[in-house]
mmCIF file of C-alpha atoms in Angstrom:
data_model
loop_
_atom_site.group_PDB
_atom_site.id
_atom_site.type_symbol
_atom_site.label_atom_id
_atom_site.label_comp_id
_atom_site.label_asym_id
_atom_site.label_seq_id
_atom_site.Cartn_x
_atom_site.Cartn_y
_atom_site.Cartn_z
ATOM 1 C CA MET K 1 -5.180 -3.822 -16.585
ATOM 2 C CA ASN K 2 -6.558 -7.165 -15.463
ATOM 3 C CA ALA K 3 -5.517 -9.345 -12.519
ATOM 4 C CA THR K 4 -3.283 -11.556 -14.702
ATOM 5 C CA ASP K 5 -1.291 -8.508 -15.850
ATOM 6 C CA ILE K 6 -1.072 -7.176 -12.301
ATOM 7 C CA VAL K 7 0.194 -10.493 -10.940
ATOM 8 C CA SER K 8 2.747 -10.778 -13.751
ATOM 9 C CA SER K 9 4.039 -7.277 -13.012
ATOM 10 C CA LEU K 10 4.161 -7.967 -9.277
ATOM 11 C CA LYS K 11 6.222 -11.103 -9.908
ATOM 12 C CA THR K 12 8.772 -9.366 -12.133
ATOM 13 C CA ASP K 13 8.798 -5.784 -10.844
ATOM 14 C CA GLY K 14 7.348 -6.052 -7.329
ATOM 15 C CA VAL K 15 5.065 -3.088 -8.060
ATOM 16 C CA THR K 16 2.373 -2.184 -10.551
ATOM 17 C CA PHE K 17 0.052 0.710 -11.117
ATOM 18 C CA VAL K 18 -3.595 0.574 -12.250
ATOM 19 C CA GLU K 19 -5.375 3.717 -13.385
ATOM 20 C CA ASP K 20 -9.136 4.350 -13.181
ATOM 21 C CA ALA K 21 -9.746 1.736 -10.475
ATOM 22 C CA MET K 22 -12.129 4.102 -8.629
ATOM 23 C CA SER K 23 -14.774 6.486 -9.912
ATOM 24 C CA ASP K 24 -14.754 10.176 -9.005
ATOM 25 C CA ASP K 25 -17.646 9.469 -6.639
ATOM 26 C CA GLN K 26 -15.694 6.707 -4.874
ATOM 27 C CA CYS K 27 -12.665 9.003 -4.582
ATOM 28 C CA GLN K 28 -14.812 11.655 -2.927
ATOM 29 C CA GLN K 29 -16.364 9.078 -0.583
ATOM 30 C CA LEU K 30 -12.863 7.936 0.357
ATOM 31 C CA LEU K 31 -11.729 11.511 1.014
ATOM 32 C CA ASP K 32 -14.875 12.178 3.079
ATOM 33 C CA GLY K 33 -14.395 8.959 5.057
ATOM 34 C CA THR K 34 -10.737 9.734 5.677
ATOM 35 C CA GLU K 35 -11.582 13.232 6.895
ATOM 36 C CA TRP K 36 -14.290 11.813 9.156
ATOM 37 C CA GLY K 37 -11.788 9.299 10.568
ATOM 38 C CA PHE K 38 -9.228 11.973 11.317
ATOM 39 C CA GLN K 39 -11.855 14.091 13.044
ATOM 40 C CA ASN K 40 -13.564 11.301 15.011
ATOM 41 C CA ARG K 41 -11.104 8.479 15.668
ATOM 42 C CA GLN K 42 -7.767 8.210 17.411
ATOM 43 C CA GLY K 43 -4.817 6.552 15.729
ATOM 44 C CA PRO K 44 -1.440 5.234 16.776
ATOM 45 C CA LEU K 45 0.112 8.338 15.194
ATOM 46 C CA PRO K 46 -1.329 11.805 14.550
ATOM 47 C CA MET K 47 -1.520 11.246 10.771
ATOM 48 C CA GLN K 48 -2.527 7.558 10.794
ATOM 49 C CA ARG K 49 -5.787 5.734 11.461
ATOM 50 C CA GLN K 50 -6.067 1.944 11.495
ATOM 51 C CA ARG K 51 -8.881 -0.622 11.302
ATOM 52 C CA ILE K 52 -10.830 1.534 8.864
ATOM 53 C CA TYR K 53 -13.160 -1.427 8.190
ATOM 54 C CA GLU K 54 -14.752 -0.627 11.569
ATOM 55 C CA TRP K 55 -16.185 2.521 9.976
ATOM 56 C CA PHE K 56 -18.396 0.559 7.555
ATOM 57 C CA ARG K 57 -21.625 2.055 8.935
ATOM 58 C CA GLU K 58 -20.452 5.635 8.586
ATOM 59 C CA HIS K 59 -18.436 5.171 5.382
ATOM 60 C CA PRO K 60 -19.105 1.956 3.442
ATOM 61 C CA ILE K 61 -16.467 2.938 0.852
ATOM 62 C CA PHE K 62 -13.779 1.417 3.082
ATOM 63 C CA ILE K 63 -15.425 -2.013 2.842
ATOM 64 C CA GLU K 64 -15.999 -1.548 -0.903
ATOM 65 C CA LEU K 65 -12.274 -1.049 -1.416
ATOM 66 C CA LEU K 66 -11.225 -3.811 0.991
ATOM 67 C CA GLU K 67 -13.544 -6.191 -0.862
ATOM 68 C CA HIS K 68 -12.795 -4.831 -4.315
ATOM 69 C CA PRO K 69 -12.996 -7.727 -6.811
ATOM 70 C CA LEU K 70 -9.651 -6.819 -8.385
ATOM 71 C CA VAL K 71 -7.889 -6.916 -4.979
ATOM 72 C CA PHE K 72 -9.502 -10.292 -4.180
ATOM 73 C CA GLU K 73 -8.497 -11.703 -7.565
ATOM 74 C CA VAL K 74 -4.896 -10.537 -7.128
ATOM 75 C CA ALA K 75 -4.810 -11.938 -3.565
ATOM 76 C CA ASN K 76 -6.189 -15.317 -4.672
ATOM 77 C CA THR K 77 -3.697 -15.552 -7.518
ATOM 78 C CA CYS K 78 -0.628 -14.351 -5.600
ATOM 79 C CA LEU K 79 -1.269 -15.759 -2.146
ATOM 80 C CA GLY K 80 -3.689 -18.643 -2.617
ATOM 81 C CA PRO K 81 -7.042 -19.224 -0.915
ATOM 82 C CA ASP K 82 -5.786 -18.954 2.678
ATOM 83 C CA TYR K 83 -4.797 -15.283 2.693
ATOM 84 C CA HIS K 84 -6.147 -12.821 5.253
ATOM 85 C CA LEU K 85 -6.282 -9.094 5.786
ATOM 86 C CA ILE K 86 -3.510 -7.875 8.052
ATOM 87 C CA CYS K 87 -3.879 -4.122 8.018
ATOM 88 C CA ALA K 88 -6.352 -1.549 6.783
ATOM 89 C CA GLU K 89 -5.369 2.027 7.405
ATOM 90 C CA THR K 90 -5.457 5.521 6.056
ATOM 91 C CA THR K 91 -2.610 8.005 6.320
ATOM 92 C CA ARG K 92 -1.876 11.579 5.444
ATOM 93 C CA ASN K 93 1.486 12.470 4.016
ATOM 94 C CA LYS K 94 3.151 15.550 2.648
ATOM 95 C CA LYS K 95 6.444 15.442 0.779
ATOM 96 C CA ASP K 96 8.451 16.401 3.854
ATOM 97 C CA ASP K 97 5.941 15.494 6.574
ATOM 98 C CA HIS K 98 5.039 11.793 6.590
ATOM 99 C CA PHE K 99 2.829 10.028 9.096
ATOM 100 C CA LEU K 100 5.923 8.129 10.222
ATOM 101 C CA ALA K 101 9.404 9.612 9.767
ATOM 102 C CA ALA K 102 10.931 6.224 8.941
ATOM 103 C CA VAL K 103 8.882 5.912 5.736
ATOM 104 C CA LYS K 104 11.021 8.649 4.198
ATOM 105 C CA ASN K 105 13.894 6.149 4.315
ATOM 106 C CA ILE K 106 14.216 3.315 1.835
ATOM 107 C CA HIS K 107 12.713 0.195 3.426
ATOM 108 C CA GLN K 108 10.775 -3.026 3.035
ATOM 109 C CA ASP K 109 7.542 -3.501 4.969
ATOM 110 C CA HIS K 110 9.129 -5.749 7.618
ATOM 111 C CA CYS K 111 6.164 -5.277 9.929
ATOM 112 C CA PHE K 112 4.304 -7.746 7.692
ATOM 113 C CA PHE K 113 7.095 -10.365 7.539
ATOM 114 C CA PRO K 114 6.762 -13.610 9.494
ATOM 115 C CA GLU K 115 8.694 -13.637 12.756
ATOM 116 C CA ASP K 116 9.433 -17.352 12.674
ATOM 117 C CA PRO K 117 13.124 -17.681 11.641
ATOM 118 C CA ASP K 118 12.296 -20.785 9.578
ATOM 119 C CA LEU K 119 9.860 -18.736 7.490
ATOM 120 C CA LEU K 120 12.183 -15.774 6.888
ATOM 121 C CA GLU K 121 14.203 -17.664 4.269
ATOM 122 C CA ASP K 122 10.992 -18.780 2.545
ATOM 123 C CA MET K 123 9.697 -15.218 2.658
ATOM 124 C CA GLN K 124 12.645 -14.098 0.542
ATOM 125 C CA THR K 125 11.676 -16.532 -2.210
ATOM 126 C CA ARG K 126 7.961 -15.827 -2.515
ATOM 127 C CA MET K 127 5.381 -13.171 -1.788
ATOM 128 C CA TYR K 128 3.798 -13.306 1.655
ATOM 129 C CA GLY K 129 1.735 -10.172 1.214
ATOM 130 C CA PHE K 130 1.099 -7.043 -0.776
ATOM 131 C CA THR K 131 -0.336 -3.584 -0.358
ATOM 132 C CA ALA K 132 -3.146 -2.096 -2.438
ATOM 133 C CA GLN K 133 -2.631 1.651 -2.046
ATOM 134 C CA TRP K 134 -5.753 3.540 -3.170
ATOM 135 C CA VAL K 135 -5.227 7.060 -4.501
ATOM 136 C CA ALA K 136 -8.124 9.388 -3.639
ATOM 137 C CA HIS K 137 -6.605 12.558 -5.148
ATOM 138 C CA ASP K 138 -3.838 13.376 -7.621
ATOM 139 C CA ILE K 139 -0.361 12.894 -6.180
ATOM 140 C CA PRO K 140 2.116 14.628 -8.504
ATOM 141 C CA ALA K 141 5.849 13.926 -8.247
ATOM 142 C CA GLU K 142 6.467 17.206 -6.422
ATOM 143 C CA MET K 143 4.046 16.091 -3.686
ATOM 144 C CA GLY K 144 6.141 12.993 -3.054
ATOM 145 C CA PRO K 145 4.318 9.786 -4.069
ATOM 146 C CA THR K 146 5.765 6.468 -2.930
ATOM 147 C CA GLU K 147 8.949 5.632 -4.861
ATOM 148 C CA PHE K 148 10.008 2.035 -5.614
ATOM 149 C CA ILE K 149 13.153 0.155 -6.594
ATOM 150 C CA VAL K 150 11.699 -2.074 -9.289
ATOM 151 C CA GLY K 151 12.741 -5.727 -8.991
ATOM 152 C CA SER K 152 14.261 -5.287 -5.525
ATOM 153 C CA HIS K 153 11.882 -7.867 -4.045
ATOM 154 C CA GLU K 154 13.750 -10.702 -5.766
ATOM 155 C CA GLY K 155 17.081 -10.347 -4.005
ATOM 156 C CA LYS K 156 18.289 -10.378 -0.449
ATOM 157 C CA ARG K 157 20.322 -7.230 -1.031
ATOM 158 C CA PRO K 158 19.462 -4.346 1.289
ATOM 159 C CA TYR K 159 19.508 -0.774 0.013
ATOM 160 C CA THR K 160 20.639 2.409 1.736
ATOM 161 C CA ASN K 161 19.203 5.889 1.384
ATOM 162 C CA ASP K 162 22.356 6.925 -0.480
ATOM 163 C CA GLU K 163 21.814 4.188 -3.068
ATOM 164 C CA ALA K 164 18.075 4.770 -3.359
ATOM 165 C CA LEU K 165 18.207 7.905 -5.478
ATOM 166 C CA ALA K 166 20.075 6.142 -8.290
ATOM 167 C CA ALA K 167 18.190 2.836 -7.883
ATOM 168 C CA ILE K 168 14.605 4.115 -7.827
ATOM 169 C CA SER K 169 13.008 3.469 -11.178
ATOM 170 C CA PHE K 170 9.300 3.705 -10.336
ATOM 171 C CA LEU K 171 8.483 7.324 -9.604
ATOM 172 C CA ASN K 172 5.115 8.182 -11.008
ATOM 173 C CA HIS K 173 2.471 10.801 -10.769
ATOM 174 C CA PHE K 174 -0.355 8.870 -9.112
ATOM 175 C CA PRO K 175 -3.613 10.098 -10.635
ATOM 176 C CA LYS K 176 -6.822 10.240 -8.684
ATOM 177 C CA GLY K 177 -8.726 6.967 -8.846
ATOM 178 C CA SER K 178 -5.707 4.705 -9.290
ATOM 179 C CA VAL K 179 -4.418 1.871 -7.137
ATOM 180 C CA VAL K 180 -0.778 0.898 -6.645
ATOM 181 C CA PHE K 181 -0.092 -2.755 -5.822
ATOM 182 C CA TYR K 182 3.259 -3.660 -4.321
ATOM 183 C CA ASP K 183 4.931 -6.688 -2.797
ATOM 184 C CA HIS K 184 5.929 -6.068 0.834
ATOM 185 C CA ARG K 185 9.462 -7.164 -0.051
ATOM 186 C CA VAL K 186 10.040 -4.415 -2.640
ATOM 187 C CA TRP K 187 12.243 -1.580 -1.381
ATOM 188 C CA HIS K 188 10.410 1.759 -1.330
ATOM 189 C CA ARG K 189 10.096 5.113 0.388
#
């Protein structure tokens, strides 16, 4: 899948999935770097580490993925030339034990939304940011990969946990080496 296809899917669905974006060697480097980070760095939560780009000397894979040409091309196309990196983190999740309990609830990534009230209305009409979620090992459905309500980024309608089960239409097995792109406005858990 090329950047044009990814951008098209992000515009219509709010989420897209790209297989084989990382080699087996890169996946192992990412797993090794994540393990190193959990052993050697503190995070805001027990199962979360942020600012992984600071580990470039120990584990250059984090910079490779942050500067991945496909991510840059998607960012340039979706956000224009003035985009910037907001967050770079690694987390560990299990189906019933997430790094942050709230992520088990259906939500948008409000932490990335502009706080200026004048921009909030504009934010509902266009993408302000996206996540590139790199998958370092297979995440089968029974393990609990991120679930998405496809197209939910286009409306102002909020969703509840009760509605989520029927509304979720993007529940995939995430194979090792893939990357999931999603608009911060799309509802997910």
